[in-house]
CSV table of C-alpha atoms in Angstrom, one decimal:
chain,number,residue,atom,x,y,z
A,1,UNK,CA,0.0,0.0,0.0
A,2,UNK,CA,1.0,3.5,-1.0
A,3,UNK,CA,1.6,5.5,2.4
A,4,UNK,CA,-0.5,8.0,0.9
A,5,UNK,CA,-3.0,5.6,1.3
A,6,UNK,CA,-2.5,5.1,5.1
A,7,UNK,CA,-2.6,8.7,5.9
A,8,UNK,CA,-6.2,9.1,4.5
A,9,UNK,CA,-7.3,6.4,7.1
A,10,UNK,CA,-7.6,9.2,10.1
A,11,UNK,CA,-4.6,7.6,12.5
A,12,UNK,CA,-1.0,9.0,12.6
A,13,UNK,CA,1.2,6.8,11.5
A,14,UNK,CA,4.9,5.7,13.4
A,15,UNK,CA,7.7,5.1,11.0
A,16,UNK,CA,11.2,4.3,10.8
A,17,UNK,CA,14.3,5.4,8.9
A,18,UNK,CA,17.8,3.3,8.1
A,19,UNK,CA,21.2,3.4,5.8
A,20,UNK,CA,22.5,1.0,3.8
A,21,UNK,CA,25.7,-0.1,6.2
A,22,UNK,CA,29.5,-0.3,4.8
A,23,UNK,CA,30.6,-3.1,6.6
A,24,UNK,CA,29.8,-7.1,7.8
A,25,UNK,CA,29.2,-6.0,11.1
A,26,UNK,CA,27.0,-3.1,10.4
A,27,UNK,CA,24.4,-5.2,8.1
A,28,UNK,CA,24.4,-7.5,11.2
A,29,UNK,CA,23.3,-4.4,13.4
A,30,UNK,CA,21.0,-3.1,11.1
A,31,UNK,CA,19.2,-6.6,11.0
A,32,UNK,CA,19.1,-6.7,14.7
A,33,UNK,CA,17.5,-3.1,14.6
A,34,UNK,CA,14.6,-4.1,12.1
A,35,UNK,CA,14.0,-7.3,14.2
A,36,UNK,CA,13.6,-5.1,17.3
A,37,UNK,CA,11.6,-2.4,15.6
A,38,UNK,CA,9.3,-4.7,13.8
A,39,UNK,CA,6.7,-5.7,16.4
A,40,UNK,CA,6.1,-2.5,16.8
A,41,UNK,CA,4.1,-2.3,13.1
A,42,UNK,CA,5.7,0.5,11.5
A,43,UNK,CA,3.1,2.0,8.9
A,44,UNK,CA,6.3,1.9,7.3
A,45,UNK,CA,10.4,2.1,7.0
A,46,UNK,CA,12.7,4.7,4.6
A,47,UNK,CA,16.0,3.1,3.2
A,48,UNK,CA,18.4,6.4,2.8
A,49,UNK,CA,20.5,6.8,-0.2
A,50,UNK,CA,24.4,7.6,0.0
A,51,UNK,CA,26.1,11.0,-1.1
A,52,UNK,CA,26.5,11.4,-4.2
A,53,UNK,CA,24.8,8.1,-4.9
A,54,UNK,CA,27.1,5.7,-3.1
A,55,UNK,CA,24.8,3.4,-1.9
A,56,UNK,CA,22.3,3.0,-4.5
A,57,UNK,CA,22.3,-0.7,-5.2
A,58,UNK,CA,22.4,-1.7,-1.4
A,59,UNK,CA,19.4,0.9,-1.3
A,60,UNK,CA,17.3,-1.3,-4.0
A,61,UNK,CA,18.3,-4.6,-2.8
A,62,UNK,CA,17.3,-3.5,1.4
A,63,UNK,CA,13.8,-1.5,0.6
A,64,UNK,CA,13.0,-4.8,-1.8
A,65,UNK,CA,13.8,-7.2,0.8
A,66,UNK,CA,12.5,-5.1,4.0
A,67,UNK,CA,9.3,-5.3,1.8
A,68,UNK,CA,9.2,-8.7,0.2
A,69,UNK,CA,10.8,-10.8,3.4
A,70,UNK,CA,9.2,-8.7,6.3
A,71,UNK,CA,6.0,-7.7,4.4
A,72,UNK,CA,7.2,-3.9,5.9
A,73,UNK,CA,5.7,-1.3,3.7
A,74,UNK,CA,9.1,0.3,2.5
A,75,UNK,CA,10.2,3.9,0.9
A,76,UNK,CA,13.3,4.3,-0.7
A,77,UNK,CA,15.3,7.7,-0.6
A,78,UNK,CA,16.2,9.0,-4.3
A,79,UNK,CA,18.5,11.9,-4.6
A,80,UNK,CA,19.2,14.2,-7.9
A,81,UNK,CA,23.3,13.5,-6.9
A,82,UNK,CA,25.6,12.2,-9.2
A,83,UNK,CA,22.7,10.7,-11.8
A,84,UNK,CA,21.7,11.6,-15.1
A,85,UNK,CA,17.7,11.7,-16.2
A,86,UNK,CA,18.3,8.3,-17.9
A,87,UNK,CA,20.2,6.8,-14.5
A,88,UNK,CA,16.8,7.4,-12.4
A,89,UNK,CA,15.2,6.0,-15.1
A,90,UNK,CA,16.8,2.7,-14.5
A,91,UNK,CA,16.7,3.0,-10.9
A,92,UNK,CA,12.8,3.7,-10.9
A,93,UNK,CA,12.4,0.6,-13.4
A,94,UNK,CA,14.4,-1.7,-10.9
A,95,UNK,CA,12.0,-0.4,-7.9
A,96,UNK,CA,9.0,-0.6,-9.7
A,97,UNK,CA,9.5,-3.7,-10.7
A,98,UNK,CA,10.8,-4.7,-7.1
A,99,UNK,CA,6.7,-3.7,-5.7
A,100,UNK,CA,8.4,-0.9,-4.2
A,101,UNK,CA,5.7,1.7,-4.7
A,102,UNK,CA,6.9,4.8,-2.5
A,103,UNK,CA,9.9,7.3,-2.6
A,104,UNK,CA,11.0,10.0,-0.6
A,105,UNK,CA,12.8,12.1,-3.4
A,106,UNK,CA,15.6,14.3,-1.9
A,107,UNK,CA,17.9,16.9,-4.0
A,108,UNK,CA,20.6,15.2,-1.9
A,109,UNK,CA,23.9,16.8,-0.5
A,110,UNK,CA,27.0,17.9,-2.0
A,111,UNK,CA,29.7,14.5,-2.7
A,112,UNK,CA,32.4,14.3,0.4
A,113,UNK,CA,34.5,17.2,0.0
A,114,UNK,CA,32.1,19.7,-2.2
A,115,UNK,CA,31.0,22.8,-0.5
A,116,UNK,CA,28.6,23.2,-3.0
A,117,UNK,CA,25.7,21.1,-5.1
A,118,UNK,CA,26.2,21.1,-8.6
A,119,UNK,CA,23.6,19.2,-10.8
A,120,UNK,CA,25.0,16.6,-12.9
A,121,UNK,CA,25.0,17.0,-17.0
A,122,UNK,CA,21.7,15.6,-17.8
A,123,UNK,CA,20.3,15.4,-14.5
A,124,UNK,CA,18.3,17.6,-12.4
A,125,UNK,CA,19.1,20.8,-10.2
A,126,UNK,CA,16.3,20.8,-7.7
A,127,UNK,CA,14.4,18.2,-5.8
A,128,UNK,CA,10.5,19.2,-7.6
A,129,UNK,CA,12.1,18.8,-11.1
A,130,UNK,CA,12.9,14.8,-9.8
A,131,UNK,CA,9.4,14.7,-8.2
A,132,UNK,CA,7.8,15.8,-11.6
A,133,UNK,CA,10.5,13.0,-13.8
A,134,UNK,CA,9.4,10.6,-11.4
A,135,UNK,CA,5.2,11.2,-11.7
A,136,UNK,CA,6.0,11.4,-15.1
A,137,UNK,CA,7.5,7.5,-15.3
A,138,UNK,CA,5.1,5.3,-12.6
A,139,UNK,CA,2.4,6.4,-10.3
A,140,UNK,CA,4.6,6.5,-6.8
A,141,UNK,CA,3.5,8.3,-3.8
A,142,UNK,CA,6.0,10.5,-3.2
A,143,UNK,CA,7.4,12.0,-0.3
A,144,UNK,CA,9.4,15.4,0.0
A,145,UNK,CA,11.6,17.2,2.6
A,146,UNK,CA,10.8,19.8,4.7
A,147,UNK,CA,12.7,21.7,7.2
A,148,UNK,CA,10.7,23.6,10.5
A,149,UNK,CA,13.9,25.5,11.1
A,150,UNK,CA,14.6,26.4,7.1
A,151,UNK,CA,16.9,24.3,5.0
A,152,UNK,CA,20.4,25.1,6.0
A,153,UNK,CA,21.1,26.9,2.5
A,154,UNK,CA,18.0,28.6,2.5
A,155,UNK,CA,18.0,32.2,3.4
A,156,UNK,CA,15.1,32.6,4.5
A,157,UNK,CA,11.8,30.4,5.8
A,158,UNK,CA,9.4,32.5,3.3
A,159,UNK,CA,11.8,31.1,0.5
A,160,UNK,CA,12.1,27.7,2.4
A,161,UNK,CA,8.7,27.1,2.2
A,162,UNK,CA,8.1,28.4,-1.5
A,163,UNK,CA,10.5,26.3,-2.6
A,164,UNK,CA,8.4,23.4,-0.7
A,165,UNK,CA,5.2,24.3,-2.4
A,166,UNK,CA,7.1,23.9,-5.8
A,167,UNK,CA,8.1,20.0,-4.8
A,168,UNK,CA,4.3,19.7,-3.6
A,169,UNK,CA,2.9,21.4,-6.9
A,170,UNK,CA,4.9,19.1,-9.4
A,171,UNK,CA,2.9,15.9,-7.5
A,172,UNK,CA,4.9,15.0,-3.9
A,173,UNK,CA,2.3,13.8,-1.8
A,174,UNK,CA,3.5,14.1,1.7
A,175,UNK,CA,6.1,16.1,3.6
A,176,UNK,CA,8.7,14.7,6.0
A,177,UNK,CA,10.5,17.1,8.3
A,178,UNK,CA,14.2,17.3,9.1
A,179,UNK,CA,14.7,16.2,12.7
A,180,UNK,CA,14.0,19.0,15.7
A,181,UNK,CA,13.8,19.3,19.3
A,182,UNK,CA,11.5,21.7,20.2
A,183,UNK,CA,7.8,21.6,18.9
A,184,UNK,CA,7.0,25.0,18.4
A,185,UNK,CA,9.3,25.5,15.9
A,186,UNK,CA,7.5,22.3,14.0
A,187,UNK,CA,3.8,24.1,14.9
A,188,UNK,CA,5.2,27.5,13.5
A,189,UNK,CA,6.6,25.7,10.2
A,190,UNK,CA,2.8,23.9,9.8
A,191,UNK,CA,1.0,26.8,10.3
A,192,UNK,CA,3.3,28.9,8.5
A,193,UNK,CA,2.7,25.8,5.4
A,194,UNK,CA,-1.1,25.9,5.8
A,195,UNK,CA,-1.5,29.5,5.5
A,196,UNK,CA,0.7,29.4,2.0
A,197,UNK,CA,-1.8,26.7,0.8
A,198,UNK,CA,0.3,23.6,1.3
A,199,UNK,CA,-2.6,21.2,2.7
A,200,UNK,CA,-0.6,17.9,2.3
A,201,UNK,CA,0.4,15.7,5.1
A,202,UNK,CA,3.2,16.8,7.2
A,203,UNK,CA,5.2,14.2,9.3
A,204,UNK,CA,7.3,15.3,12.2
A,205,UNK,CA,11.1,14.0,11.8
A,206,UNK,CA,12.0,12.5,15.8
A,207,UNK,CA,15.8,11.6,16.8
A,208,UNK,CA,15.8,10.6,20.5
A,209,UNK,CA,19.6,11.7,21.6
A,210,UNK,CA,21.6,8.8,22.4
A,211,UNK,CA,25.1,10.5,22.4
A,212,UNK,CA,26.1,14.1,22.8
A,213,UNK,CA,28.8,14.4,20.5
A,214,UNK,CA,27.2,12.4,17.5
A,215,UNK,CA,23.9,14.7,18.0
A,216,UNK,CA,26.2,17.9,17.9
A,217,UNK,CA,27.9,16.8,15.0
A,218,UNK,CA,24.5,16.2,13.1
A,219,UNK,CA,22.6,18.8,14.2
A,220,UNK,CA,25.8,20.7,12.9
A,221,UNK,CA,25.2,19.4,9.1
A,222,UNK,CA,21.6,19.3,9.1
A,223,UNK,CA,20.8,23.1,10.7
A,224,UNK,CA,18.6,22.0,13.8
A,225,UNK,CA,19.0,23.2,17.5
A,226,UNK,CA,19.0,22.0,20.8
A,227,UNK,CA,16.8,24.0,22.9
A,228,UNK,CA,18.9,25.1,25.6
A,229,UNK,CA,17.0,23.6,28.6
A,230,UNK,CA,17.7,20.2,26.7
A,231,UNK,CA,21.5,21.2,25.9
A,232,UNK,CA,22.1,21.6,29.6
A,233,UNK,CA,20.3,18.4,30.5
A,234,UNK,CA,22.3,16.2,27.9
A,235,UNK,CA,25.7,18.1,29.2
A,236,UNK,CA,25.4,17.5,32.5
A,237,UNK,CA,25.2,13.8,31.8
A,238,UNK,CA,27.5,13.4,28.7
A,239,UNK,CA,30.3,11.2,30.5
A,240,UNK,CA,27.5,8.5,31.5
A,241,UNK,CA,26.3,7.0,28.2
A,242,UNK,CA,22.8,5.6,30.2
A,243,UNK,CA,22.3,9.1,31.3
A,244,UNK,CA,22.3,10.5,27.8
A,245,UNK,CA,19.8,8.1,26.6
A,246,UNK,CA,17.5,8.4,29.3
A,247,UNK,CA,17.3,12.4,28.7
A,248,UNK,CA,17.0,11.5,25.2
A,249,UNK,CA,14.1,9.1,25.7
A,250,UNK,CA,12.7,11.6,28.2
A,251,UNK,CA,12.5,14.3,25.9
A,252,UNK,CA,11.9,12.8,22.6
A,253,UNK,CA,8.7,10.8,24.7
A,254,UNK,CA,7.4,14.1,25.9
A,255,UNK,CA,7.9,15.5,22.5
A,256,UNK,CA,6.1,13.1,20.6
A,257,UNK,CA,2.7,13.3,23.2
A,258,UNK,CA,2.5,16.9,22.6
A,259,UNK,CA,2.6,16.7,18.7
A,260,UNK,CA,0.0,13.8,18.9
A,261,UNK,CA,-2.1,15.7,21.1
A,262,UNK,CA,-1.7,18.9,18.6
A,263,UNK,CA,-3.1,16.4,15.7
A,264,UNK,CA,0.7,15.5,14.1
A,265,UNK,CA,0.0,13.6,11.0
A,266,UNK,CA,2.4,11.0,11.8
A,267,UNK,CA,6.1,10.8,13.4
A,268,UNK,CA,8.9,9.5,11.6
A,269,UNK,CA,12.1,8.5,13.7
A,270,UNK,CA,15.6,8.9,12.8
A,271,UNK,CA,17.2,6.0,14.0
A,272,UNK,CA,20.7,5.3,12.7
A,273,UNK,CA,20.2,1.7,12.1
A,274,UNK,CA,19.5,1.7,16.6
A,275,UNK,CA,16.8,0.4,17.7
A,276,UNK,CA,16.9,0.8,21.7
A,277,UNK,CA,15.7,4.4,22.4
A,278,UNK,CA,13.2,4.4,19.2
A,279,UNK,CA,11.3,1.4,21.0
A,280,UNK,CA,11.4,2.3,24.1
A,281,UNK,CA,9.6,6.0,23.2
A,282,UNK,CA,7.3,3.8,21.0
A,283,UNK,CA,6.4,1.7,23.4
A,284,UNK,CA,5.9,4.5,25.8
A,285,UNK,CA,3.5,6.2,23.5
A,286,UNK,CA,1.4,3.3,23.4
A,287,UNK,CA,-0.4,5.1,20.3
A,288,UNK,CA,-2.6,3.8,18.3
A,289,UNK,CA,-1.6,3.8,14.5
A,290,UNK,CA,-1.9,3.4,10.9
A,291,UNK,CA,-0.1,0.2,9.3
Protein backbone atom coordinates (compact mmCIF):
# COMPACT_ATOMS: atom_id res chain seq x y z
CA UNK A 1 0.00 0.00 0.00
CA UNK A 2 1.04 3.51 -0.96
CA UNK A 3 1.64 5.51 2.42
CA UNK A 4 -0.48 7.98 0.94
CA UNK A 5 -3.00 5.62 1.32
CA UNK A 6 -2.47 5.12 5.06
CA UNK A 7 -2.59 8.71 5.95
CA UNK A 8 -6.23 9.12 4.50
CA UNK A 9 -7.31 6.44 7.11
CA UNK A 10 -7.57 9.18 10.07
CA UNK A 11 -4.61 7.63 12.52
CA UNK A 12 -0.97 8.98 12.63
CA UNK A 13 1.23 6.76 11.48
CA UNK A 14 4.90 5.71 13.38
CA UNK A 15 7.73 5.13 10.98
CA UNK A 16 11.22 4.28 10.81
CA UNK A 17 14.30 5.42 8.94
CA UNK A 18 17.76 3.34 8.09
CA UNK A 19 21.23 3.42 5.82
CA UNK A 20 22.47 0.96 3.83
CA UNK A 21 25.66 -0.09 6.23
CA UNK A 22 29.46 -0.26 4.76
CA UNK A 23 30.58 -3.12 6.65
CA UNK A 24 29.80 -7.13 7.82
CA UNK A 25 29.23 -6.02 11.07
CA UNK A 26 27.01 -3.08 10.37
CA UNK A 27 24.42 -5.23 8.13
CA UNK A 28 24.38 -7.50 11.19
CA UNK A 29 23.29 -4.37 13.36
CA UNK A 30 21.00 -3.06 11.15
CA UNK A 31 19.24 -6.57 10.96
CA UNK A 32 19.12 -6.75 14.69
CA UNK A 33 17.50 -3.06 14.58
CA UNK A 34 14.65 -4.06 12.12
CA UNK A 35 14.02 -7.35 14.18
CA UNK A 36 13.60 -5.10 17.30
CA UNK A 37 11.62 -2.43 15.64
CA UNK A 38 9.32 -4.75 13.80
CA UNK A 39 6.70 -5.68 16.40
CA UNK A 40 6.09 -2.50 16.79
CA UNK A 41 4.13 -2.30 13.15
CA UNK A 42 5.69 0.51 11.52
CA UNK A 43 3.11 2.01 8.90
CA UNK A 44 6.28 1.87 7.27
CA UNK A 45 10.43 2.09 6.98
CA UNK A 46 12.68 4.74 4.60
CA UNK A 47 16.03 3.12 3.19
CA UNK A 48 18.39 6.42 2.81
CA UNK A 49 20.53 6.84 -0.18
CA UNK A 50 24.37 7.59 -0.02
CA UNK A 51 26.05 11.05 -1.06
CA UNK A 52 26.48 11.36 -4.25
CA UNK A 53 24.83 8.09 -4.90
CA UNK A 54 27.09 5.73 -3.09
CA UNK A 55 24.77 3.43 -1.86
CA UNK A 56 22.26 2.97 -4.49
CA UNK A 57 22.27 -0.71 -5.23
CA UNK A 58 22.40 -1.74 -1.39
CA UNK A 59 19.37 0.90 -1.27
CA UNK A 60 17.29 -1.29 -3.96
CA UNK A 61 18.32 -4.62 -2.76
CA UNK A 62 17.27 -3.47 1.37
CA UNK A 63 13.75 -1.50 0.57
CA UNK A 64 12.96 -4.77 -1.85
CA UNK A 65 13.81 -7.18 0.77
CA UNK A 66 12.48 -5.11 4.01
CA UNK A 67 9.32 -5.28 1.82
CA UNK A 68 9.16 -8.72 0.23
CA UNK A 69 10.81 -10.78 3.41
CA UNK A 70 9.24 -8.68 6.27
CA UNK A 71 5.97 -7.70 4.43
CA UNK A 72 7.16 -3.92 5.89
CA UNK A 73 5.73 -1.35 3.68
CA UNK A 74 9.07 0.26 2.55
CA UNK A 75 10.17 3.87 0.87
CA UNK A 76 13.27 4.26 -0.73
CA UNK A 77 15.31 7.74 -0.63
CA UNK A 78 16.20 9.00 -4.31
CA UNK A 79 18.51 11.92 -4.62
CA UNK A 80 19.24 14.24 -7.89
CA UNK A 81 23.30 13.49 -6.91
CA UNK A 82 25.63 12.18 -9.21
CA UNK A 83 22.74 10.70 -11.78
CA UNK A 84 21.73 11.58 -15.11
CA UNK A 85 17.66 11.66 -16.23
CA UNK A 86 18.32 8.30 -17.90
CA UNK A 87 20.16 6.79 -14.54
CA UNK A 88 16.80 7.39 -12.42
CA UNK A 89 15.18 6.01 -15.09
CA UNK A 90 16.78 2.68 -14.48
CA UNK A 91 16.67 2.97 -10.87
CA UNK A 92 12.82 3.69 -10.95
CA UNK A 93 12.43 0.61 -13.40
CA UNK A 94 14.36 -1.73 -10.92
CA UNK A 95 12.03 -0.37 -7.91
CA UNK A 96 8.95 -0.61 -9.67
CA UNK A 97 9.51 -3.73 -10.72
CA UNK A 98 10.75 -4.74 -7.13
CA UNK A 99 6.70 -3.73 -5.66
CA UNK A 100 8.39 -0.91 -4.16
CA UNK A 101 5.71 1.75 -4.66
CA UNK A 102 6.86 4.80 -2.46
CA UNK A 103 9.91 7.34 -2.64
CA UNK A 104 11.03 10.02 -0.64
CA UNK A 105 12.82 12.10 -3.43
CA UNK A 106 15.57 14.27 -1.91
CA UNK A 107 17.89 16.86 -3.98
CA UNK A 108 20.64 15.21 -1.92
CA UNK A 109 23.94 16.77 -0.51
CA UNK A 110 27.00 17.89 -1.95
CA UNK A 111 29.71 14.50 -2.68
CA UNK A 112 32.42 14.32 0.35
CA UNK A 113 34.51 17.25 -0.04
CA UNK A 114 32.07 19.67 -2.24
CA UNK A 115 31.00 22.79 -0.49
CA UNK A 116 28.62 23.16 -2.95
CA UNK A 117 25.66 21.15 -5.06
CA UNK A 118 26.17 21.09 -8.60
CA UNK A 119 23.60 19.21 -10.76
CA UNK A 120 25.04 16.62 -12.90
CA UNK A 121 25.03 17.03 -16.97
CA UNK A 122 21.69 15.59 -17.77
CA UNK A 123 20.29 15.42 -14.54
CA UNK A 124 18.30 17.61 -12.44
CA UNK A 125 19.10 20.80 -10.24
CA UNK A 126 16.31 20.80 -7.66
CA UNK A 127 14.36 18.16 -5.82
CA UNK A 128 10.48 19.23 -7.63
CA UNK A 129 12.08 18.76 -11.06
CA UNK A 130 12.91 14.77 -9.82
CA UNK A 131 9.38 14.75 -8.19
CA UNK A 132 7.80 15.78 -11.63
CA UNK A 133 10.50 13.04 -13.83
CA UNK A 134 9.37 10.62 -11.44
CA UNK A 135 5.15 11.23 -11.66
CA UNK A 136 5.99 11.36 -15.11
CA UNK A 137 7.52 7.49 -15.35
CA UNK A 138 5.14 5.35 -12.57
CA UNK A 139 2.42 6.41 -10.31
CA UNK A 140 4.56 6.48 -6.83
CA UNK A 141 3.46 8.30 -3.83
CA UNK A 142 6.02 10.49 -3.19
CA UNK A 143 7.41 12.04 -0.29
CA UNK A 144 9.43 15.44 0.02
CA UNK A 145 11.62 17.23 2.64
CA UNK A 146 10.77 19.76 4.68
CA UNK A 147 12.73 21.68 7.23
CA UNK A 148 10.71 23.61 10.55
CA UNK A 149 13.90 25.50 11.11
CA UNK A 150 14.61 26.42 7.14
CA UNK A 151 16.89 24.30 5.04
CA UNK A 152 20.44 25.09 6.03
CA UNK A 153 21.15 26.91 2.47
CA UNK A 154 17.98 28.59 2.45
CA UNK A 155 17.96 32.15 3.41
CA UNK A 156 15.11 32.59 4.53
CA UNK A 157 11.77 30.36 5.78
CA UNK A 158 9.45 32.54 3.34
CA UNK A 159 11.75 31.11 0.50
CA UNK A 160 12.07 27.71 2.39
CA UNK A 161 8.73 27.05 2.19
CA UNK A 162 8.13 28.40 -1.53
CA UNK A 163 10.49 26.29 -2.57
CA UNK A 164 8.40 23.37 -0.73
CA UNK A 165 5.16 24.26 -2.40
CA UNK A 166 7.05 23.95 -5.77
CA UNK A 167 8.10 20.01 -4.76
CA UNK A 168 4.30 19.67 -3.60
CA UNK A 169 2.89 21.44 -6.90
CA UNK A 170 4.90 19.11 -9.37
CA UNK A 171 2.86 15.90 -7.52
CA UNK A 172 4.88 14.99 -3.94
CA UNK A 173 2.26 13.80 -1.82
CA UNK A 174 3.50 14.08 1.69
CA UNK A 175 6.12 16.13 3.61
CA UNK A 176 8.69 14.68 5.97
CA UNK A 177 10.52 17.06 8.28
CA UNK A 178 14.22 17.30 9.12
CA UNK A 179 14.66 16.18 12.73
CA UNK A 180 14.04 19.04 15.73
CA UNK A 181 13.84 19.26 19.29
CA UNK A 182 11.45 21.71 20.15
CA UNK A 183 7.82 21.63 18.93
CA UNK A 184 6.97 25.00 18.44
CA UNK A 185 9.27 25.55 15.94
CA UNK A 186 7.49 22.32 13.99
CA UNK A 187 3.83 24.06 14.91
CA UNK A 188 5.19 27.52 13.45
CA UNK A 189 6.63 25.70 10.23
CA UNK A 190 2.79 23.87 9.83
CA UNK A 191 0.97 26.78 10.25
CA UNK A 192 3.26 28.85 8.51
CA UNK A 193 2.73 25.76 5.40
CA UNK A 194 -1.05 25.90 5.81
CA UNK A 195 -1.52 29.54 5.51
CA UNK A 196 0.72 29.36 1.97
CA UNK A 197 -1.80 26.72 0.81
CA UNK A 198 0.27 23.61 1.28
CA UNK A 199 -2.60 21.24 2.74
CA UNK A 200 -0.59 17.88 2.30
CA UNK A 201 0.35 15.71 5.05
CA UNK A 202 3.17 16.75 7.23
CA UNK A 203 5.23 14.17 9.30
CA UNK A 204 7.26 15.28 12.16
CA UNK A 205 11.07 13.96 11.76
CA UNK A 206 11.96 12.49 15.81
CA UNK A 207 15.76 11.62 16.84
CA UNK A 208 15.80 10.56 20.51
CA UNK A 209 19.61 11.68 21.55
CA UNK A 210 21.62 8.83 22.43
CA UNK A 211 25.09 10.48 22.36
CA UNK A 212 26.06 14.14 22.79
CA UNK A 213 28.78 14.37 20.48
CA UNK A 214 27.16 12.41 17.46
CA UNK A 215 23.89 14.75 18.05
CA UNK A 216 26.16 17.87 17.89
CA UNK A 217 27.92 16.77 15.00
CA UNK A 218 24.47 16.19 13.12
CA UNK A 219 22.62 18.80 14.16
CA UNK A 220 25.80 20.65 12.85
CA UNK A 221 25.16 19.41 9.06
CA UNK A 222 21.62 19.31 9.07
CA UNK A 223 20.84 23.06 10.73
CA UNK A 224 18.61 21.95 13.81
CA UNK A 225 18.99 23.15 17.47
CA UNK A 226 19.04 21.99 20.78
CA UNK A 227 16.79 24.01 22.87
CA UNK A 228 18.86 25.10 25.58
CA UNK A 229 16.95 23.56 28.56
CA UNK A 230 17.69 20.23 26.69
CA UNK A 231 21.54 21.22 25.86
CA UNK A 232 22.15 21.56 29.59
CA UNK A 233 20.31 18.38 30.53
CA UNK A 234 22.26 16.22 27.85
CA UNK A 235 25.69 18.13 29.16
CA UNK A 236 25.37 17.51 32.53
CA UNK A 237 25.21 13.81 31.76
CA UNK A 238 27.54 13.37 28.74
CA UNK A 239 30.32 11.22 30.52
CA UNK A 240 27.47 8.49 31.49
CA UNK A 241 26.34 6.99 28.23
CA UNK A 242 22.80 5.63 30.15
CA UNK A 243 22.29 9.07 31.32
CA UNK A 244 22.30 10.53 27.78
CA UNK A 245 19.80 8.06 26.59
CA UNK A 246 17.49 8.42 29.35
CA UNK A 247 17.35 12.39 28.72
CA UNK A 248 17.01 11.46 25.17
CA UNK A 249 14.10 9.10 25.67
CA UNK A 250 12.67 11.62 28.25
CA UNK A 251 12.49 14.30 25.95
CA UNK A 252 11.91 12.84 22.59
CA UNK A 253 8.73 10.81 24.70
CA UNK A 254 7.45 14.08 25.89
CA UNK A 255 7.95 15.53 22.51
CA UNK A 256 6.06 13.12 20.57
CA UNK A 257 2.69 13.27 23.16
CA UNK A 258 2.54 16.89 22.62
CA UNK A 259 2.56 16.67 18.73
CA UNK A 260 -0.03 13.82 18.86
CA UNK A 261 -2.12 15.65 21.11
CA UNK A 262 -1.67 18.94 18.62
CA UNK A 263 -3.06 16.38 15.75
CA UNK A 264 0.68 15.54 14.07
CA UNK A 265 0.01 13.56 10.98
CA UNK A 266 2.42 11.03 11.82
CA UNK A 267 6.13 10.81 13.37
CA UNK A 268 8.93 9.51 11.59
CA UNK A 269 12.06 8.46 13.74
CA UNK A 270 15.60 8.89 12.83
CA UNK A 271 17.24 5.96 14.01
CA UNK A 272 20.68 5.30 12.68
CA UNK A 273 20.17 1.71 12.11
CA UNK A 274 19.52 1.72 16.60
CA UNK A 275 16.78 0.42 17.72
CA UNK A 276 16.86 0.84 21.66
CA UNK A 277 15.73 4.44 22.42
CA UNK A 278 13.20 4.38 19.15
CA UNK A 279 11.29 1.36 21.00
CA UNK A 280 11.37 2.35 24.14
CA UNK A 281 9.64 6.02 23.18
CA UNK A 282 7.27 3.84 21.03
CA UNK A 283 6.40 1.73 23.44
CA UNK A 284 5.92 4.53 25.84
CA UNK A 285 3.46 6.23 23.55
CA UNK A 286 1.35 3.31 23.43
CA UNK A 287 -0.44 5.10 20.29
CA UNK A 288 -2.56 3.76 18.26
CA UNK A 289 -1.62 3.85 14.54
CA UNK A 290 -1.89 3.42 10.87
CA UNK A 291 -0.07 0.20 9.30
Amino acid sequence: MRIDQLLGQGLPTVSFEFFPPRTSDGWAQLYRTIGELHPLKPSYVSVTYGAGGSTRQRTVELVARIQSELAIRAAAHLTCVGHTAAEIDQILEQLWNSGIRNIVALRGDPPAGAAQFVATEGGFAHANELVAHIRSRHDFCIAVAGYPEGHPQCLNRTRDLEMLKQKLDAGAHLVITQLFFDNADFFRFRDAARAMGITAPIIAGIMPITNVAQIKRFIAMCGARIPHPLLLRIEAVETDGEAVTAVGIDHATAQCRELLANGVDGLHFYTLNRSRATVRVVQALNVRHAF
